[in-house]
CSV table of C-alpha atoms in Angstrom, one decimal:
chain,number,residue,atom,x,y,z
A,1,UNK,CA,105.1,38.8,80.2
A,2,UNK,CA,106.0,42.0,78.6
A,3,UNK,CA,103.0,41.6,76.2
A,4,UNK,CA,100.7,41.3,79.0
A,5,UNK,CA,101.9,44.4,80.6
A,6,UNK,CA,101.5,46.4,77.3
A,7,UNK,CA,98.1,44.9,76.9
A,8,UNK,CA,97.1,46.0,80.5
A,9,UNK,CA,98.4,49.4,79.9
A,10,UNK,CA,96.3,49.9,76.8
A,11,UNK,CA,93.2,48.5,78.4
A,12,UNK,CA,93.8,51.2,81.2
A,13,UNK,CA,94.0,53.9,78.7
A,14,UNK,CA,91.0,52.7,76.8
A,15,UNK,CA,89.1,52.3,80.0
A,16,UNK,CA,90.1,56.1,81.2
A,17,UNK,CA,89.3,57.6,77.9
A,18,UNK,CA,85.8,55.9,77.5
A,19,UNK,CA,83.0,58.6,77.5
A,20,UNK,CA,81.5,57.3,80.9
A,21,UNK,CA,84.7,57.5,82.7
A,22,UNK,CA,85.6,60.8,81.3
A,23,UNK,CA,82.1,62.2,82.4
A,24,UNK,CA,82.5,60.9,85.9
A,25,UNK,CA,86.1,62.2,86.4
A,26,UNK,CA,84.8,65.6,85.3
A,27,UNK,CA,82.0,65.6,87.7
A,28,UNK,CA,84.3,64.5,90.5
A,29,UNK,CA,86.7,67.5,89.5
A,30,UNK,CA,84.1,69.9,89.9
A,31,UNK,CA,82.7,68.3,93.1
A,32,UNK,CA,86.3,68.6,94.7
A,33,UNK,CA,86.9,72.2,93.5
A,34,UNK,CA,83.4,73.1,94.9
A,35,UNK,CA,84.3,71.7,98.4
A,36,UNK,CA,87.6,73.5,98.2
A,37,UNK,CA,85.7,76.8,97.8
A,38,UNK,CA,83.9,76.3,101.2
A,39,UNK,CA,87.3,77.0,102.9
A,40,UNK,CA,89.8,79.8,102.7
A,41,UNK,CA,91.6,80.0,99.3
A,42,UNK,CA,94.9,81.5,98.6
A,43,UNK,CA,94.8,84.7,96.8
A,44,UNK,CA,98.1,84.6,95.4
A,45,UNK,CA,99.9,81.3,94.1
A,46,UNK,CA,103.2,81.1,92.3
A,47,UNK,CA,104.5,78.0,90.5
A,48,UNK,CA,108.1,77.0,89.5
A,49,UNK,CA,107.3,75.0,86.5
A,50,UNK,CA,110.4,72.6,86.7
A,51,UNK,CA,110.7,69.2,85.0
A,52,UNK,CA,109.9,69.7,81.4
A,53,UNK,CA,113.3,68.7,80.1
A,54,UNK,CA,113.4,65.8,82.3
A,55,UNK,CA,110.0,64.5,81.6
A,56,UNK,CA,110.9,64.6,77.8
A,57,UNK,CA,114.1,62.5,78.5
A,58,UNK,CA,112.2,59.9,80.7
A,59,UNK,CA,109.8,59.6,77.8
A,60,UNK,CA,112.1,59.6,75.0
A,61,UNK,CA,110.5,62.8,73.5
A,62,UNK,CA,112.0,65.9,72.1
A,63,UNK,CA,113.0,68.6,74.7
A,64,UNK,CA,110.6,71.0,72.7
A,65,UNK,CA,107.9,68.4,73.1
A,66,UNK,CA,108.2,68.3,76.9
A,67,UNK,CA,107.8,72.2,77.1
A,68,UNK,CA,104.6,71.8,74.9
A,69,UNK,CA,103.5,69.3,77.5
A,70,UNK,CA,104.1,71.6,80.1
A,71,UNK,CA,102.2,74.2,78.8
A,72,UNK,CA,99.1,71.8,78.7
A,73,UNK,CA,99.8,71.2,82.5
A,74,UNK,CA,99.9,75.0,82.9
A,75,UNK,CA,96.3,75.5,81.3
A,76,UNK,CA,94.9,72.7,83.6
A,77,UNK,CA,96.3,74.3,86.7
A,78,UNK,CA,95.2,77.7,85.8
A,79,UNK,CA,91.7,76.4,85.5
A,80,UNK,CA,91.7,74.7,88.8
A,81,UNK,CA,93.2,77.7,90.5
A,82,UNK,CA,90.6,80.3,89.0
A,83,UNK,CA,87.6,78.0,89.6
A,84,UNK,CA,88.7,77.5,93.1
A,85,UNK,CA,89.0,81.4,93.5
A,86,UNK,CA,92.6,82.1,93.4
A,87,UNK,CA,92.9,85.7,92.3
A,88,UNK,CA,96.6,86.0,91.0
A,89,UNK,CA,98.7,83.2,89.6
A,90,UNK,CA,102.5,83.8,88.9
A,91,UNK,CA,104.4,81.5,86.7
A,92,UNK,CA,108.3,81.0,86.3
A,93,UNK,CA,108.2,80.8,82.4
A,94,UNK,CA,111.9,81.9,81.7
A,95,UNK,CA,114.7,82.7,83.7
A,96,UNK,CA,117.4,85.0,82.6
A,97,UNK,CA,119.8,82.3,83.0
A,98,UNK,CA,117.8,80.1,80.6
A,99,UNK,CA,119.5,82.2,77.8
A,100,UNK,CA,122.6,80.1,78.5
A,101,UNK,CA,120.9,77.2,77.2
A,102,UNK,CA,121.3,76.1,73.4
A,103,UNK,CA,120.2,78.4,70.8
A,104,UNK,CA,117.9,76.0,69.5
A,105,UNK,CA,115.8,75.6,72.8
A,106,UNK,CA,116.0,79.3,73.4
A,107,UNK,CA,114.4,80.0,69.9
A,108,UNK,CA,111.9,77.3,70.6
A,109,UNK,CA,110.8,78.8,73.9
A,110,UNK,CA,110.5,82.1,72.5
A,111,UNK,CA,108.2,80.8,69.5
A,112,UNK,CA,106.2,78.7,72.1
A,113,UNK,CA,105.7,81.9,74.1
A,114,UNK,CA,104.3,83.7,70.9
A,115,UNK,CA,102.1,80.8,70.1
A,116,UNK,CA,100.8,79.9,73.5
A,117,UNK,CA,100.3,83.4,75.1
A,118,UNK,CA,98.2,84.1,71.9
A,119,UNK,CA,96.2,80.9,72.3
A,120,UNK,CA,95.4,81.5,76.1
A,121,UNK,CA,94.4,85.2,75.5
A,122,UNK,CA,91.9,84.8,72.4
A,123,UNK,CA,88.2,85.3,72.7
A,124,UNK,CA,86.6,82.5,74.4
A,125,UNK,CA,89.8,80.9,75.4
A,126,UNK,CA,90.8,80.1,79.2
A,127,UNK,CA,91.6,83.5,80.3
A,128,UNK,CA,88.8,85.0,78.7
A,129,UNK,CA,86.4,82.7,80.2
A,130,UNK,CA,87.8,83.4,83.8
A,131,UNK,CA,88.2,87.1,83.3
A,132,UNK,CA,91.9,87.0,83.7
A,133,UNK,CA,94.6,89.5,82.4
A,134,UNK,CA,98.1,88.7,81.3
A,135,UNK,CA,100.9,90.7,82.8
A,136,UNK,CA,104.6,90.1,81.8
A,137,UNK,CA,107.0,90.7,84.6
A,138,UNK,CA,110.9,90.8,83.7
A,139,UNK,CA,113.4,92.3,81.4
A,140,UNK,CA,111.5,93.2,78.3
A,141,UNK,CA,114.6,94.6,76.7
A,142,UNK,CA,116.2,91.0,76.4
A,143,UNK,CA,113.3,89.7,74.4
A,144,UNK,CA,113.3,89.6,70.5
A,145,UNK,CA,111.1,92.2,68.9
A,146,UNK,CA,108.8,89.9,67.1
A,147,UNK,CA,108.1,88.1,70.4
A,148,UNK,CA,107.4,91.3,72.1
A,149,UNK,CA,105.0,92.2,69.3
A,150,UNK,CA,103.0,89.1,70.0
A,151,UNK,CA,103.3,89.4,73.8
A,152,UNK,CA,102.1,92.8,74.0
A,153,UNK,CA,99.1,91.7,71.7
A,154,UNK,CA,98.1,89.1,74.0
A,155,UNK,CA,98.2,91.7,76.9
A,156,UNK,CA,95.9,94.0,75.0
A,157,UNK,CA,93.5,91.3,74.1
A,158,UNK,CA,93.1,90.7,77.9
A,159,UNK,CA,93.5,94.1,79.3
A,160,UNK,CA,89.9,94.5,80.1
A,161,UNK,CA,89.6,91.4,82.2
A,162,UNK,CA,89.7,92.4,85.8
A,163,UNK,CA,88.7,89.1,87.8
A,164,UNK,CA,91.9,87.4,88.0
A,165,UNK,CA,95.6,87.9,86.7
A,166,UNK,CA,98.1,85.7,85.3
A,167,UNK,CA,101.6,87.1,86.0
A,168,UNK,CA,104.3,85.5,83.4
A,169,UNK,CA,107.8,86.1,84.5
A,170,UNK,CA,109.6,86.3,81.3
A,171,UNK,CA,112.6,86.6,81.3
A,172,UNK,CA,113.1,87.1,85.1
A,173,UNK,CA,115.2,86.6,88.1
A,174,UNK,CA,114.4,88.0,91.7
A,175,UNK,CA,117.8,89.7,91.9
A,176,UNK,CA,117.2,91.8,88.9
A,177,UNK,CA,113.6,92.7,90.4
A,178,UNK,CA,115.1,93.8,93.7
A,179,UNK,CA,117.8,95.7,92.0
A,180,UNK,CA,115.2,97.6,89.9
A,181,UNK,CA,113.0,98.3,92.9
A,182,UNK,CA,116.2,99.7,94.8
A,183,UNK,CA,117.3,101.9,91.8
A,184,UNK,CA,113.5,103.2,91.6
A,185,UNK,CA,113.4,104.1,95.3
A,186,UNK,CA,116.7,105.8,94.9
A,187,UNK,CA,115.5,107.8,92.1
A,188,UNK,CA,112.2,108.8,93.9
A,189,UNK,CA,114.1,110.0,97.0
A,190,UNK,CA,116.7,112.0,94.9
A,191,UNK,CA,113.9,114.3,93.7
A,192,UNK,CA,112.8,117.4,95.8
A,193,UNK,CA,109.5,117.4,97.3
A,194,UNK,CA,107.2,119.8,95.2
A,195,UNK,CA,106.1,122.9,97.1
A,196,UNK,CA,102.4,123.2,97.7
A,197,UNK,CA,100.1,124.7,95.0
A,198,UNK,CA,99.4,128.5,95.6
A,199,UNK,CA,95.8,129.1,96.2
A,200,UNK,CA,94.6,132.1,94.1
A,201,UNK,CA,91.9,133.1,96.7
A,202,UNK,CA,94.0,132.4,99.9
A,203,UNK,CA,94.4,135.0,102.8
A,204,UNK,CA,98.0,135.8,101.9
A,205,UNK,CA,97.2,136.5,98.2
A,206,UNK,CA,94.4,138.7,98.9
A,207,UNK,CA,96.2,140.7,101.6
A,208,UNK,CA,99.1,141.1,98.8
A,209,UNK,CA,96.7,142.5,96.2
A,210,UNK,CA,95.2,145.0,98.7
A,211,UNK,CA,98.5,146.3,99.8
A,212,UNK,CA,99.6,146.6,96.4
A,213,UNK,CA,96.5,148.8,95.3
A,214,UNK,CA,97.0,151.1,98.4
A,215,UNK,CA,100.6,151.8,97.7
A,216,UNK,CA,99.8,152.8,94.1
A,217,UNK,CA,96.9,155.0,94.8
A,218,UNK,CA,97.7,158.9,95.6
A,219,UNK,CA,95.5,160.9,98.2
A,220,UNK,CA,93.5,163.9,97.1
A,221,UNK,CA,95.1,165.9,99.6
A,222,UNK,CA,98.5,165.3,98.1
A,223,UNK,CA,97.2,166.7,94.9
A,224,UNK,CA,95.9,169.8,96.3
A,225,UNK,CA,99.4,170.4,98.1
A,226,UNK,CA,101.1,170.0,94.9
A,227,UNK,CA,98.8,172.7,93.2
A,228,UNK,CA,99.5,175.2,96.0
A,229,UNK,CA,103.3,174.5,95.8
A,230,UNK,CA,103.2,175.3,92.1
A,231,UNK,CA,101.4,178.6,92.5
A,232,UNK,CA,103.8,179.7,95.5
A,233,UNK,CA,106.9,178.9,93.4
A,234,UNK,CA,106.3,181.5,90.5
A,235,UNK,CA,106.6,184.5,93.0
A,236,UNK,CA,109.5,183.1,95.2
A,237,UNK,CA,113.3,182.9,94.7
A,238,UNK,CA,115.2,180.1,93.4
A,239,UNK,CA,116.0,178.6,96.6
A,240,UNK,CA,112.5,178.9,97.9
A,241,UNK,CA,111.3,177.0,94.7
A,242,UNK,CA,113.9,174.2,95.4
A,243,UNK,CA,112.4,174.0,99.0
A,244,UNK,CA,108.9,173.9,97.7
A,245,UNK,CA,109.9,171.4,95.1
A,246,UNK,CA,111.5,169.1,97.6
A,247,UNK,CA,108.6,169.3,100.0
A,248,UNK,CA,106.0,168.7,97.0
A,249,UNK,CA,108.3,165.8,96.1
A,250,UNK,CA,108.1,164.2,99.6
A,251,UNK,CA,104.3,164.8,99.8
A,252,UNK,CA,103.7,163.2,96.6
A,253,UNK,CA,105.7,160.0,97.3
A,254,UNK,CA,104.9,159.3,100.8
A,255,UNK,CA,106.2,155.7,100.4
A,256,UNK,CA,109.7,156.8,99.2
A,257,UNK,CA,111.2,156.7,102.6
A,258,UNK,CA,109.0,153.7,103.9
A,259,UNK,CA,110.8,150.4,104.5
A,260,UNK,CA,110.3,147.7,101.9
A,261,UNK,CA,107.9,145.0,103.0
A,262,UNK,CA,108.6,141.4,101.9
A,263,UNK,CA,105.4,139.4,101.2
A,264,UNK,CA,105.4,136.1,102.8
A,265,UNK,CA,104.3,134.2,99.6
A,266,UNK,CA,107.2,135.6,97.8
A,267,UNK,CA,109.6,134.7,100.4
A,268,UNK,CA,108.1,131.1,100.3
A,269,UNK,CA,109.2,130.8,96.7
A,270,UNK,CA,112.8,131.3,97.7
A,271,UNK,CA,113.1,128.6,100.3
A,272,UNK,CA,115.7,125.9,99.4
A,273,UNK,CA,114.6,122.6,98.2
A,274,UNK,CA,113.5,120.0,100.4
A,275,UNK,CA,114.2,116.3,99.8
A,276,UNK,CA,112.5,113.1,101.4
A,277,UNK,CA,113.9,111.7,104.3
A,278,UNK,CA,116.0,108.5,103.5
A,279,UNK,CA,115.3,107.3,107.0
A,280,UNK,CA,111.5,107.0,106.0
A,281,UNK,CA,112.3,104.0,103.6
A,282,UNK,CA,110.9,101.0,104.6
A,283,UNK,CA,110.1,97.5,103.5
A,284,UNK,CA,106.8,98.7,102.3
A,285,UNK,CA,108.5,101.2,100.1
A,286,UNK,CA,110.5,98.5,98.4
A,287,UNK,CA,107.4,96.3,97.9
A,288,UNK,CA,105.6,99.2,96.4
A,289,UNK,CA,108.4,99.5,93.6
A,290,UNK,CA,108.4,95.6,92.9
A,291,UNK,CA,106.9,94.1,89.7
A,292,UNK,CA,104.3,92.4,91.8
A,293,UNK,CA,103.4,95.6,93.6
A,294,UNK,CA,99.7,95.5,92.7
A,295,UNK,CA,99.4,91.7,93.6
A,296,UNK,CA,98.3,90.5,97.1
A,297,UNK,CA,100.7,89.0,99.3
A,298,UNK,CA,102.3,85.5,98.2
A,299,UNK,CA,100.3,82.8,99.9
A,300,UNK,CA,101.6,79.6,98.4
A,301,UNK,CA,104.5,78.8,96.3
A,302,UNK,CA,104.9,75.4,94.5
A,303,UNK,CA,108.0,73.7,92.8
A,304,UNK,CA,107.7,70.4,90.9
A,305,UNK,CA,110.5,67.9,89.9
A,306,UNK,CA,111.9,67.4,93.5
A,307,UNK,CA,114.4,70.2,93.4
A,308,UNK,CA,114.3,72.1,96.8
A,309,UNK,CA,115.3,75.7,96.0
A,310,UNK,CA,113.7,78.7,94.7
A,311,UNK,CA,116.2,79.5,91.9
A,312,UNK,CA,116.2,83.2,92.2
A,313,UNK,CA,112.1,83.4,92.0
A,314,UNK,CA,110.0,85.3,94.2
A,315,UNK,CA,112.7,85.9,96.9
A,316,UNK,CA,111.2,89.3,98.2
A,317,UNK,CA,107.6,88.2,97.9
A,318,UNK,CA,108.3,85.1,100.1
A,319,UNK,CA,107.4,86.0,103.6
A,320,UNK,CA,106.8,84.4,107.0
A,321,UNK,CA,103.3,83.1,106.2
A,322,UNK,CA,104.0,81.9,102.7
A,323,UNK,CA,103.6,78.3,102.4
A,324,UNK,CA,106.5,76.7,100.2
A,325,UNK,CA,105.9,73.3,98.8
A,326,UNK,CA,108.4,71.1,96.8
A,327,UNK,CA,106.7,68.1,94.9
A,328,UNK,CA,108.4,65.3,93.5
A,329,UNK,CA,106.3,64.9,90.3
A,330,UNK,CA,107.5,66.6,87.2
A,331,UNK,CA,105.6,69.5,85.9
A,332,UNK,CA,103.9,68.1,82.8
A,333,UNK,CA,102.4,65.4,85.5
A,334,UNK,CA,101.2,68.1,87.8
A,335,UNK,CA,97.3,68.3,87.7
A,336,UNK,CA,94.4,68.6,90.2
A,337,UNK,CA,95.1,65.1,91.9
A,338,UNK,CA,98.7,66.5,92.7
A,339,UNK,CA,97.5,70.0,93.6
A,340,UNK,CA,94.5,68.9,95.7
A,341,UNK,CA,96.5,67.8,98.7
A,342,UNK,CA,98.7,70.9,98.7
A,343,UNK,CA,95.6,73.2,98.7
A,344,UNK,CA,93.9,71.1,101.5
A,345,UNK,CA,97.2,71.2,103.7
A,346,UNK,CA,97.3,75.1,103.2
A,347,UNK,CA,93.7,75.3,104.2
A,348,UNK,CA,94.4,73.4,107.5
A,349,UNK,CA,97.4,75.7,108.2
A,350,UNK,CA,95.5,78.7,107.4
A,351,UNK,CA,92.6,77.7,109.8
A,352,UNK,CA,95.3,76.8,112.4
A,353,UNK,CA,96.9,80.4,112.3
A,354,UNK,CA,93.5,82.0,112.5
A,355,UNK,CA,92.5,80.0,115.6
A,356,UNK,CA,95.9,80.9,117.1
A,357,UNK,CA,95.3,84.6,116.2
A,358,UNK,CA,92.0,84.5,117.9
A,359,UNK,CA,93.4,82.8,120.9
A,360,UNK,CA,96.0,85.4,121.4
A,361,UNK,CA,93.3,88.3,120.9
A,362,UNK,CA,91.2,86.6,123.8
A,363,UNK,CA,94.2,86.3,126.1
A,364,UNK,CA,94.9,90.1,125.7
A,365,UNK,CA,91.3,91.0,126.2
A,366,UNK,CA,91.2,88.9,129.5
């Protein structure tokens, strides 16, 4: 009986790997993906890639081999996403909490990150074919320098790709991301608002220059009066000379008793520093300081392995319209046939939301 089961399993594997069947499955995949593109497509999809170690245990494999198979599953799903029209894919590759695992496993994951990211980003590889760039989200200071060097090289290889994005959260927790966003917001709102730039040809600037030129020039009448006073002083007494000198001094300096004028432009420079109003901080302010600030809103989050929790992943990005799906399959088993029903369900929900929105709009118009 056991021999028959093994024989049947081998026959199925042989049949599935035969060239005609492989070609037929590939054509069916392309047909299904083309059908998906006819409806709305999520622009931002996130994955919690859970179940690699359990898959390895269930199949009597090394833990590292389970992670390798998980990477192959990621490559398959990325191709489905980018072919379908998804613009941003965010994957939970390594949690900060994963550093608590054995040193052997952590080192193996780091080495895998070096190798696999390089493979993905090489010329002609998956990311290059679909015009996707890599972005690393997380605490870079916790990663070994040799790993960072390879990661940065992969980022540089794909930096000119602009059609799609692959966000790799590594090492990451949502609490750390939110904490960083709050710290950046506090720092921004602790800086004074810079004063407006002075325009060299503004009305105030021109008026100030004209006034300065007028004050510095001496009228011709004042010069003639000075010469008459000097000739009269030679034939008068000392007291007359002092009076003439005082009179001449007063005529020569008509501005000496004039009140001091304060230029508004100079007064503006002495205004106290103004800081941003903390009451203006909103949810959008924090969103702009998140690691995913440049990404569209999160449309769909998928977690495999049957575990129904977010595990400190994308807590801020999950909003009222984000679809969160928990699947029982393990991540190395995840492929188009598991993902297809999720996308179809998301499309149906989105169409229903759009219809409800149009109905409310018609009711308001009536």
